[in-house]
XYZ file of C-alpha atoms in Angstrom:
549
model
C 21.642 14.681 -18.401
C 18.506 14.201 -16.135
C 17.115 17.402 -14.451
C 17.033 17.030 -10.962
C 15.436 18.626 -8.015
C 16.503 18.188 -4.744
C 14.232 18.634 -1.615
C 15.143 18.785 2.272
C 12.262 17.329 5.069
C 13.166 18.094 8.446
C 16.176 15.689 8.639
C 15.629 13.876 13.052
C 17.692 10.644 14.415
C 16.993 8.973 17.314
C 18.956 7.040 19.388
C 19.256 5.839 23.243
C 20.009 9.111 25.623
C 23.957 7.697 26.594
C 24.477 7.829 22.927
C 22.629 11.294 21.873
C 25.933 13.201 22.561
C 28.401 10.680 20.672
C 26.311 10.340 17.647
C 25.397 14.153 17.370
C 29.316 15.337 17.694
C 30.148 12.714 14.916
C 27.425 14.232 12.604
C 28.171 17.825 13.106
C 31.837 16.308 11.938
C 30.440 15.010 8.845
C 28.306 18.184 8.082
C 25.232 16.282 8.291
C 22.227 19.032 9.338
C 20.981 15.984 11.466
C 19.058 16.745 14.721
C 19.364 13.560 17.415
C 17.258 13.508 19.603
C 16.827 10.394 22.157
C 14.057 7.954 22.158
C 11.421 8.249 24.757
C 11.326 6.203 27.746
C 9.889 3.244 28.728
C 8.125 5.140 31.108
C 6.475 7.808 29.150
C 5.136 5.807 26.632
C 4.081 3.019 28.495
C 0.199 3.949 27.940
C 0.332 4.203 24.717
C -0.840 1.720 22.806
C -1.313 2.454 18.911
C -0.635 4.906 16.002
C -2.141 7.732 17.539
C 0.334 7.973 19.929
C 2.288 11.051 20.078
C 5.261 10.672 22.659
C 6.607 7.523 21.141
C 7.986 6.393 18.043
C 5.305 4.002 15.866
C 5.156 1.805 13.009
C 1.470 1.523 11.847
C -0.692 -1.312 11.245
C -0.493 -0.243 7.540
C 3.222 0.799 7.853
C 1.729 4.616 6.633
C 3.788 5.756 10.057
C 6.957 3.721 9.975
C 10.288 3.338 11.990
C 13.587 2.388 10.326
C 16.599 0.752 12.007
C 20.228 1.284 11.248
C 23.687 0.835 13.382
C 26.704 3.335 13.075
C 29.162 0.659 14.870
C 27.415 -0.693 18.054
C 25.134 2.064 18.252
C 21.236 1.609 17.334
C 20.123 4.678 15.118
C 16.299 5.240 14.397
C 13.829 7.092 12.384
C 11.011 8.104 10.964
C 11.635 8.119 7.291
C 15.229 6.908 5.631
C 16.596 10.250 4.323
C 18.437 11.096 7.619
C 19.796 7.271 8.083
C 20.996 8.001 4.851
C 22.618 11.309 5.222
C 24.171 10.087 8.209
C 25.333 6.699 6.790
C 26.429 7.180 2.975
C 24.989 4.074 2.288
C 25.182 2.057 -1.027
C 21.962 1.275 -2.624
C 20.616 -2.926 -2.045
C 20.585 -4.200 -5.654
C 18.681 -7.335 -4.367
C 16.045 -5.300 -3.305
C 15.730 -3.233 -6.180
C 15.193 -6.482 -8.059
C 12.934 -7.574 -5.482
C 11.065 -4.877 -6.222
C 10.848 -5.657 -9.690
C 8.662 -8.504 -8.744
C 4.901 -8.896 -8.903
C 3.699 -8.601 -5.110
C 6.458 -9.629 -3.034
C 6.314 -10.529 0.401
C 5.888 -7.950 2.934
C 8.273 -8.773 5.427
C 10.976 -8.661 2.474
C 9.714 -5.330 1.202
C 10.564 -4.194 5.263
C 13.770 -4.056 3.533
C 14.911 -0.627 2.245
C 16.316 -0.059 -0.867
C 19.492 1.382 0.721
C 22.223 -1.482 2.268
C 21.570 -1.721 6.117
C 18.446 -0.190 6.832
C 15.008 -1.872 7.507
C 11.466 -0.897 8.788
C 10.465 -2.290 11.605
C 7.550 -5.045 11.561
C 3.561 -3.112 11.701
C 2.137 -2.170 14.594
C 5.745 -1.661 16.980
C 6.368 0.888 19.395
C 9.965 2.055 20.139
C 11.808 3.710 23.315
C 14.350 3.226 25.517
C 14.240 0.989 28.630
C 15.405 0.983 32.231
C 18.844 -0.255 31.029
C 19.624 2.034 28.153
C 18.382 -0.339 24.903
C 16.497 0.272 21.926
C 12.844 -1.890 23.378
C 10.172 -2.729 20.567
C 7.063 -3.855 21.558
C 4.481 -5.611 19.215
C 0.932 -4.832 19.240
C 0.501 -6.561 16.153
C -1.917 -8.904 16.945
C -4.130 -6.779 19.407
C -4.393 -4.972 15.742
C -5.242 -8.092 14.073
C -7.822 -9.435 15.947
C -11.102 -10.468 14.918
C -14.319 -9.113 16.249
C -16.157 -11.290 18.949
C -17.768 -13.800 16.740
C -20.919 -12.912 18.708
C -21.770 -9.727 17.668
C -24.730 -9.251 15.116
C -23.755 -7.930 11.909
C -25.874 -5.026 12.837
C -23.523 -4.416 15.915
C -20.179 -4.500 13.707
C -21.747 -1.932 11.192
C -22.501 0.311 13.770
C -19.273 0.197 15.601
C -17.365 0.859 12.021
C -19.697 3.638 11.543
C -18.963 4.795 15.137
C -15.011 4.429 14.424
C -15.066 5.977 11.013
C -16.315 9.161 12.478
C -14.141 9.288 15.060
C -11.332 8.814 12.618
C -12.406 11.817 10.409
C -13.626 14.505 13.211
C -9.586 13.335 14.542
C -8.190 14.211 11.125
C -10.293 17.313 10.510
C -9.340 18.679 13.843
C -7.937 22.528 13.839
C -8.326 22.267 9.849
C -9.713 25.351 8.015
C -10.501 23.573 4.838
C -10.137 19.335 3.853
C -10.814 17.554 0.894
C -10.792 14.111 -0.036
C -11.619 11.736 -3.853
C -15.120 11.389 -4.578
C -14.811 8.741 -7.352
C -18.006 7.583 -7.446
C -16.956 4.054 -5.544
C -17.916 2.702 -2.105
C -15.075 3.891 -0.145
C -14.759 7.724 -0.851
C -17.963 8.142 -1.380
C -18.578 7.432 2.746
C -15.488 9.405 3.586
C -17.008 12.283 1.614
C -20.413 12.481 2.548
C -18.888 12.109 6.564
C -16.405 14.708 6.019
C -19.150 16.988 4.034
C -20.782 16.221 7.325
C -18.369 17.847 9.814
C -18.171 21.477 10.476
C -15.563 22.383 7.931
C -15.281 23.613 4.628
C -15.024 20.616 2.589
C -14.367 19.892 -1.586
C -14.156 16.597 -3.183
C -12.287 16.087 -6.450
C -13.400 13.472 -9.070
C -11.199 12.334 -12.201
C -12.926 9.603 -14.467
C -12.263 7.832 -16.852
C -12.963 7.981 -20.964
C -13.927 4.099 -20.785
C -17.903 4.513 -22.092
C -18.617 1.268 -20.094
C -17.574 2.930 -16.500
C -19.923 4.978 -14.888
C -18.646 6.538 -11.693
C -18.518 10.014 -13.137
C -22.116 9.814 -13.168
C -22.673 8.529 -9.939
C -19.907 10.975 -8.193
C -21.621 13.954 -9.537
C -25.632 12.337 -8.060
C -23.992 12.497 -4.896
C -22.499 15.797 -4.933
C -25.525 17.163 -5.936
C -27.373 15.303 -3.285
C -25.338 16.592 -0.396
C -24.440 19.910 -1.766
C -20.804 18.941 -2.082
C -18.377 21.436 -3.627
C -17.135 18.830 -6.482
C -13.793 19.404 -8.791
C -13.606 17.429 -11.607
C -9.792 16.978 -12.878
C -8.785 15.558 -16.154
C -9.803 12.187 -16.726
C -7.289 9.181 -16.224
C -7.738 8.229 -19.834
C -5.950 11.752 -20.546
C -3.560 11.817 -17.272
C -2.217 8.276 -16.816
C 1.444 8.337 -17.920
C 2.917 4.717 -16.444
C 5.381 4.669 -19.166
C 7.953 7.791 -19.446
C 10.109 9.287 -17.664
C 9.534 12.530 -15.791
C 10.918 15.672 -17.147
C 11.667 16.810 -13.379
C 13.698 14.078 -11.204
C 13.991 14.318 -7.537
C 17.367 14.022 -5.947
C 16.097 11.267 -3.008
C 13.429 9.511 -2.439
C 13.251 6.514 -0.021
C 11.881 4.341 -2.791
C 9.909 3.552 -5.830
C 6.321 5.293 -6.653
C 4.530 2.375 -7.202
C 1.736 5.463 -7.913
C 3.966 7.136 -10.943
C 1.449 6.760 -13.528
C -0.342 9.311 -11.765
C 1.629 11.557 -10.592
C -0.113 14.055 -13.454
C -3.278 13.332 -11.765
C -1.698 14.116 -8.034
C 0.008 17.064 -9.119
C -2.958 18.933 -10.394
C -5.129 17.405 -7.310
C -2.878 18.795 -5.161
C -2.212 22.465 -6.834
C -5.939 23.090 -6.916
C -6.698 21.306 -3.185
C -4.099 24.099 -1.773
C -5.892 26.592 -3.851
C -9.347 25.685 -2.105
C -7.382 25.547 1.046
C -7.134 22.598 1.807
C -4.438 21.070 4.089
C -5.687 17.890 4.226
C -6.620 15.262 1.644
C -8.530 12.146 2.010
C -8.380 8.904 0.154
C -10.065 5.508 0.089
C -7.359 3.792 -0.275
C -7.787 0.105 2.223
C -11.514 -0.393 2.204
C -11.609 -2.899 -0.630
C -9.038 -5.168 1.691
C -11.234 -4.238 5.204
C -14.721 -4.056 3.675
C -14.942 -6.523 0.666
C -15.455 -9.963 1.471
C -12.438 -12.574 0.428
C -12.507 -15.937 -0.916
C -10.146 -16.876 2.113
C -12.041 -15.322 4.600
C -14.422 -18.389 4.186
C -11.430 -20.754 6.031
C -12.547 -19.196 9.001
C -15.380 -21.133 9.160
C -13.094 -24.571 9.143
C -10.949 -22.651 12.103
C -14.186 -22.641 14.000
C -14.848 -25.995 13.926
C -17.678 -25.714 11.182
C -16.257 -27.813 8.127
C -19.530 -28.256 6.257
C -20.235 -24.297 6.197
C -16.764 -23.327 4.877
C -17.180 -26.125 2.245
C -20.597 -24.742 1.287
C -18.896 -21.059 1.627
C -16.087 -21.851 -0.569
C -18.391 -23.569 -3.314
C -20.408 -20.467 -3.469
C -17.047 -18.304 -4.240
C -16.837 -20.375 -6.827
C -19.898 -20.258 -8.454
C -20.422 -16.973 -8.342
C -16.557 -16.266 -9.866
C -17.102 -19.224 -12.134
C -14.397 -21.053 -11.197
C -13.835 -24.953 -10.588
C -15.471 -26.212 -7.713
C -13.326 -29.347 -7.147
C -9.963 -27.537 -8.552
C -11.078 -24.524 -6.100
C -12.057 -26.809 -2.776
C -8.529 -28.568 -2.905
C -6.919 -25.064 -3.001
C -8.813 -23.630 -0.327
C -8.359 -26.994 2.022
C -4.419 -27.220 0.688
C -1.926 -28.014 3.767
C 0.550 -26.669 2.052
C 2.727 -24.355 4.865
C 3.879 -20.650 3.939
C 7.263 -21.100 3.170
C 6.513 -24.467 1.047
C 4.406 -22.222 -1.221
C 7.090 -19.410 -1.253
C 10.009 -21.911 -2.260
C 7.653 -23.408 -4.971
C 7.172 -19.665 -6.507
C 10.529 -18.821 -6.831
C 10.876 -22.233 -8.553
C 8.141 -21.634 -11.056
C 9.542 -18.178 -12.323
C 7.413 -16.231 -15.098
C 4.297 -18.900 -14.561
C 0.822 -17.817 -14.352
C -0.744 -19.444 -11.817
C -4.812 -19.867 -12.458
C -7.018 -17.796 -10.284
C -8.535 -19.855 -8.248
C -5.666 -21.557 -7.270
C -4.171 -17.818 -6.517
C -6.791 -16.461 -4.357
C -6.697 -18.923 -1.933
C -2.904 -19.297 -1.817
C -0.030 -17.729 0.878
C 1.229 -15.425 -1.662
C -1.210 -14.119 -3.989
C 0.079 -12.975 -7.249
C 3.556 -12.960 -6.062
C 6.151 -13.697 -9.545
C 9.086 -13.676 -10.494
C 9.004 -12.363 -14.173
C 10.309 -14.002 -17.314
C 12.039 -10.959 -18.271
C 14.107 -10.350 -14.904
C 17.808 -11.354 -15.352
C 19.375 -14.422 -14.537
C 21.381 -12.426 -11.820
C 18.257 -10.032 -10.448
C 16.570 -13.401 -9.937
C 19.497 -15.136 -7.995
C 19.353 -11.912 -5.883
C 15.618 -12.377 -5.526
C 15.705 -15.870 -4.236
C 18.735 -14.999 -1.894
C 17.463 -12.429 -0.459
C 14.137 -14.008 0.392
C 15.970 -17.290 1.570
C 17.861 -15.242 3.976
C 14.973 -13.210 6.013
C 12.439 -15.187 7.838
C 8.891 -14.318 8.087
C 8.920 -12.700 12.159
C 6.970 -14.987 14.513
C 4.015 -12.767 14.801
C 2.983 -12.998 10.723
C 4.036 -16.292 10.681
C 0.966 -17.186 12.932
C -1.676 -15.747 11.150
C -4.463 -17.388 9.399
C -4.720 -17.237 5.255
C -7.637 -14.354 5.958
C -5.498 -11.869 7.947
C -2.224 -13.057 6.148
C -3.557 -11.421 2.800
C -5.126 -8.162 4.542
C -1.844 -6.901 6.856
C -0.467 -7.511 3.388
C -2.997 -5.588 1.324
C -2.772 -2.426 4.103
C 1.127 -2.555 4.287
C 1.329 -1.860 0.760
C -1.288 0.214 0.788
C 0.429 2.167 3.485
C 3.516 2.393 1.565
C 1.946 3.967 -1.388
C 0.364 6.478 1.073
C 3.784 7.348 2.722
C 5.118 7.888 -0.301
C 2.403 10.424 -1.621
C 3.191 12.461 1.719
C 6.706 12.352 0.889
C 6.882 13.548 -3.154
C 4.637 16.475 -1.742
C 5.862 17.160 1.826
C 6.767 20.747 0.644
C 2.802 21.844 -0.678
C 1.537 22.011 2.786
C -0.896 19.229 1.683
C -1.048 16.232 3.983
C -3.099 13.070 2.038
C -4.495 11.148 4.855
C -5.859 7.414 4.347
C -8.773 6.666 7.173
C -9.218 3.193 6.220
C -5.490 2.767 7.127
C -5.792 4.057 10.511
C -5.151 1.547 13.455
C -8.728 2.203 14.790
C -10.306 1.602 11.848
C -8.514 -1.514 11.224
C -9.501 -3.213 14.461
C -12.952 -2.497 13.675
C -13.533 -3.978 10.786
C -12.107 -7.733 10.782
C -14.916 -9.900 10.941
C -15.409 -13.457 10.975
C -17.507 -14.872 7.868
C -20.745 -15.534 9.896
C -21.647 -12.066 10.244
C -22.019 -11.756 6.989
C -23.385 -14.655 6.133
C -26.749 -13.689 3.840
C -25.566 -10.156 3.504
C -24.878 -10.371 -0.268
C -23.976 -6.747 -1.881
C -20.421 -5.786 -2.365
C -19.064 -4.415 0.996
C -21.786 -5.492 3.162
C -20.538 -4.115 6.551
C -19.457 -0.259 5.319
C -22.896 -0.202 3.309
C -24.640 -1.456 6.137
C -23.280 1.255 8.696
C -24.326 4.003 6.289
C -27.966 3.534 5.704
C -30.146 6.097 6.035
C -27.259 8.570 5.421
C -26.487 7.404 1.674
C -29.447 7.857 -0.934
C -31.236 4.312 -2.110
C -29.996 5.163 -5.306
C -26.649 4.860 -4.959
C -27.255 1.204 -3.230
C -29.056 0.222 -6.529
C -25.998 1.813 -8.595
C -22.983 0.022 -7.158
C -20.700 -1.799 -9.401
C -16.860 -2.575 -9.336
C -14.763 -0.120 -11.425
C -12.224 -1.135 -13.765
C -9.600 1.374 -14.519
C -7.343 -0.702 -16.576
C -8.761 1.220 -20.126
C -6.503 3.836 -19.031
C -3.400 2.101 -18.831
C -4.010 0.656 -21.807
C -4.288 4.083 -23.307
C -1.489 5.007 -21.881
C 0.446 1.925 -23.105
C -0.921 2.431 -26.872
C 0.396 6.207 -26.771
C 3.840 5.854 -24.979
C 4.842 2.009 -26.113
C 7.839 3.157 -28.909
C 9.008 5.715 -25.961
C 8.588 2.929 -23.286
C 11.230 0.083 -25.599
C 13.850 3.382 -26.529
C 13.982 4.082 -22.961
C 14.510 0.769 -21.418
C 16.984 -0.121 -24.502
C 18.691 2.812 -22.856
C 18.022 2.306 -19.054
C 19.589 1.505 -16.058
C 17.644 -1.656 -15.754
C 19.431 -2.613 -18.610
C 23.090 -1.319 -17.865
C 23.184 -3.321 -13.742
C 21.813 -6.597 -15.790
C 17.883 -6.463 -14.133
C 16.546 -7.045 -16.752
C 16.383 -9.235 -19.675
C 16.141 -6.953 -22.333
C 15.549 -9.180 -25.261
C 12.707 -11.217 -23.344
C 10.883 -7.308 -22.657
C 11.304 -6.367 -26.009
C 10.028 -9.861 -27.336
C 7.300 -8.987 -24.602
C 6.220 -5.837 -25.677
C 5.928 -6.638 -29.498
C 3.583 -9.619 -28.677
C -0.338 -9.326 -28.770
C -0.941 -8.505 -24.503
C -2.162 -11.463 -22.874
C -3.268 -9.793 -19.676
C -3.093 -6.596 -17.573
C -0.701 -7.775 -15.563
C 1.982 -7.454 -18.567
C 1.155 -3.358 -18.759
C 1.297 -3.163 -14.855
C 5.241 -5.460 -15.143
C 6.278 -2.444 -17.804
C 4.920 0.424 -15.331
C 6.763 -1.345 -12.126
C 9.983 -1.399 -14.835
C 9.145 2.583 -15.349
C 8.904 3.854 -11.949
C 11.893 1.650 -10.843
C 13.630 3.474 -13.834
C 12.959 6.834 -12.328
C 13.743 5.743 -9.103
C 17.494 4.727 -10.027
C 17.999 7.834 -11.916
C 17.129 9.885 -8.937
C 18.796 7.631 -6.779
C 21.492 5.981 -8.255
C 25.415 7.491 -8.417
């Protein structure tokens, strides 16, 4: 048997105010410890307009802050996270999701859908209450969120305003806090959020975990800047030595609302967090979201043809691929390809298990989205069903290639941040992701002309932090590769990893194709994307055995 431990948030429902009375006397009926409260008005919410609203209920941009929807008979029941839908509903768990989520980068719309029967998030950036009338009202601000910056502004003028933002975000999650702490890996992203939260009046430690890959460098760079700005640094055991994407647990949890798609690190959290409380911190920030906001995309160059200016996205495009070697003619017909969003999406679940090349992929609908050779005839008949069956909502359906592939970057990034806050909701450690924040967000889309001649990695974020960042961490910068680790981790756990999904759930509800893993597995690795299809097979493992009666 699996050892299991079972923890209780703060279970809340909300519904409209006729129905608070009917819904809580059926609960206390069911012994469900269930608090219902009813949504807030129309009224009281009205001037709200974003995540930082506190008298409303409100999906994030990034889906970090979400709402989920359920119906006990006619009656609309809401919350913040799924455990009390749950507890109040019995529901079954959605086997087409679960092999949904067996797939490489599925659509986020289709991930909306939770992994228990009935139950769905509500689309980013939606507020919730209760009208004049008495009904559930959502209201979008989903493209208020997603707009671009005036295409006027100098690309001095955006850097500053980020810079501006990104300050405002930390003093706002610093607020009242006797100690925070955030990653200082040595990369772009928490390198600024640590030297800006060193900066504010608070007692403040960064914690650093490399990597035993003698090519990467970022130890050495994380520890310049500590020393620099006098940061207390913590340096945890590398990932090389912590990573463990391939085996089970030996504690399971008795609910969670889904996956980890973060399990190989859970080693790596856990310790983070044990010595962050121990500093006293309450608070821990992550860079998690400024690759998608601050590094510029291959798609991001279509802009250009939106404005009118054909020739410059041509030349823009042909410099992409130069620089990441790729085909220029192969590349331009990708990048000018009038192929629609759900004409690529039928095509992929067509062309199951195919790699598609790279070029091609980056400037596609559905980046790296696959349905794997080694999924089950059935799991992939639930796949295709189940995307079939739920439209893309109006609102994403609109949206250019360049802001398509970011809300769909952030959302998962948002998930994976939501469910860090829920494993450790009992530590008294809340991780916090400021690049996800609504504010940020709106600050930092950009159309390609303000960067235009602006050539190091992350122009804008580097930009806004001159003069505070030492010149030798500008001449330093490179991009990280962490995928030694797994690799590691693969070599060490690989006869534990084949035992355990000869003798997995997976295997017993027909997910997966056994055979075609195993034939998998004892084949020379063609790619990384084969170790990170075994760790999404791992941590969907876990999740069922938790889950799963």
């Amino acid at each position: 048997m699996w050892k299991v431990t079972i923890r209780n948030p703060v279970a809340e429902l909300y519904t409209t105010s006729g129905n608070v009375q009917k819904i809580s006397h059926f609960l206390r009926s069911s012994s469900n410890n269930i608090t219902v409260r009813p949504l807030p008005t129309h009224e009281a919410s009205a001037s709200n307009t974003d995540s930082t609203a506190g008298s409303e209920l409100v999906s994030s941009v990034s889906r970090h802050r979400s709402v989920y929807r359920s119906k006990l008979g006619p009656v609309d029941l809401l919350s913040t996270s799924v455990k009390p839908l749950v507890d109040a509903l019995n529901p079954a768990i959605n086997m087409s999701r679960v092999a949904l989520g067996l797939c490489r980068n599925p659509p986020g719309w289709v991930r909306r859908i939770s992994y228990w029967e009935n139950i769905t998030a509500l689309p980013p950036a939606t507020t919730v209450c209760e009208d004049e009338h008495g009904s559930v009202q959502n209201t979008s601000y989903f493209a208020d969120a997603l707009s671009l910056q005036d295409s006027t502004l100098s690309f001095s003028d955006v850097s500053q305003h980020v810079y501006t933002v990104l300050n405002s975000v930390l003093r706002r999650l610093a607020e009242g806090r006797t100690h925070v702490s955030a990653d200082l890996s040595g990369g772009v992203d928490s390198t600024v959020i640590s030297v800006l939260l060193a900066a504010q009046n608070v007692p403040f430690t960064a914690f650093h975990a490399g990597t035993d890959d003698k090519d990467n460098r970022d130890t050495q760079l994380a520890q310049k800047i500590a020393e620099h700005f006098t940061i207390d640094l913590i340096k945890l055991d590398s990932f090389t030595k912590s990573t463990a994407g391939f085996t089970i647990p030996d504690e399971l949890r008795g609910f969670s609302e889904a996956p980890r798609a973060w399990h190989a690190n859970l080693p790596h959290l856990t310790a983070l967090v044990r010595s962050a409380r121990e500093r006293g911190s309450s608070i821990h920030c992550l860079g998690i979201g400024g690759d998608e906001l601050f590094e510029p995309m291959p798609v991001q160059a279509l802009l250009y043809f939106k404005q009118g200016e054909k020739m410059r996205a041509i030349k823009a495009i042909s410099s992409v691929a130069a620089a990441a070697r790729w085909p220029k003619v192969s590349t331009l017909r990708a990048a000018f390809s009038p192929e629609t969003k759900q004409r690529e999406l039928q095509r992929r679940l067509t062309r199951r298990g195919q790699n598609i090349p790279e070029n091609i992929d980056a400037f596609s609908w559905f980046p790296n989205f696959t349905l794997p050779s080694w999924l089950s005839e059935e799991a992939t008949e639930q796949v295709i069903e189940l995307i079939k069956t739920t439209p893309i909502p109006p609102e994403e359906e609109e949206l250019d290639k360049y802001r398509f592939h970011i809300y769909g970057s952030l959302e998962f990034q948002g998930e994976v941040l939501r469910g860090m806050n829920e494993y450790f909701s009992e530590t008294g450690l809340e991780f916090a992701a400021p690049y996800l924040e609504d504010d940020m967000i709106r600050s930092s889309l950009v159309y390609p002309g303000v960067l235009s001649g602006h050539g190091m990695s992350k122009p804008v974020i580097l930009e806004a932090m001159k003069g505070t960042l030492p010149e030798f961490f500008y001449r330093d910068i490179y991009k990280s590769d962490y995928s030694f680790d797994l690799y590691q981790d693969y070599e060490r756990s690989k006869e534990n990893f084949l035992k355990m999904i000869g003798d997995s759930l997976l295997a017993e509800l027909n997910l997966v194709d056994i055979d075609t893993v195993r034939t998998i597995a004892n084949s020379p690795l063609g790619s990384s994307e084969t170790l990170y299809d075994f760790e999404r097979m791992t941590h969907m493992e876990v999740w069922l055995r938790e889950n799963y009666v």
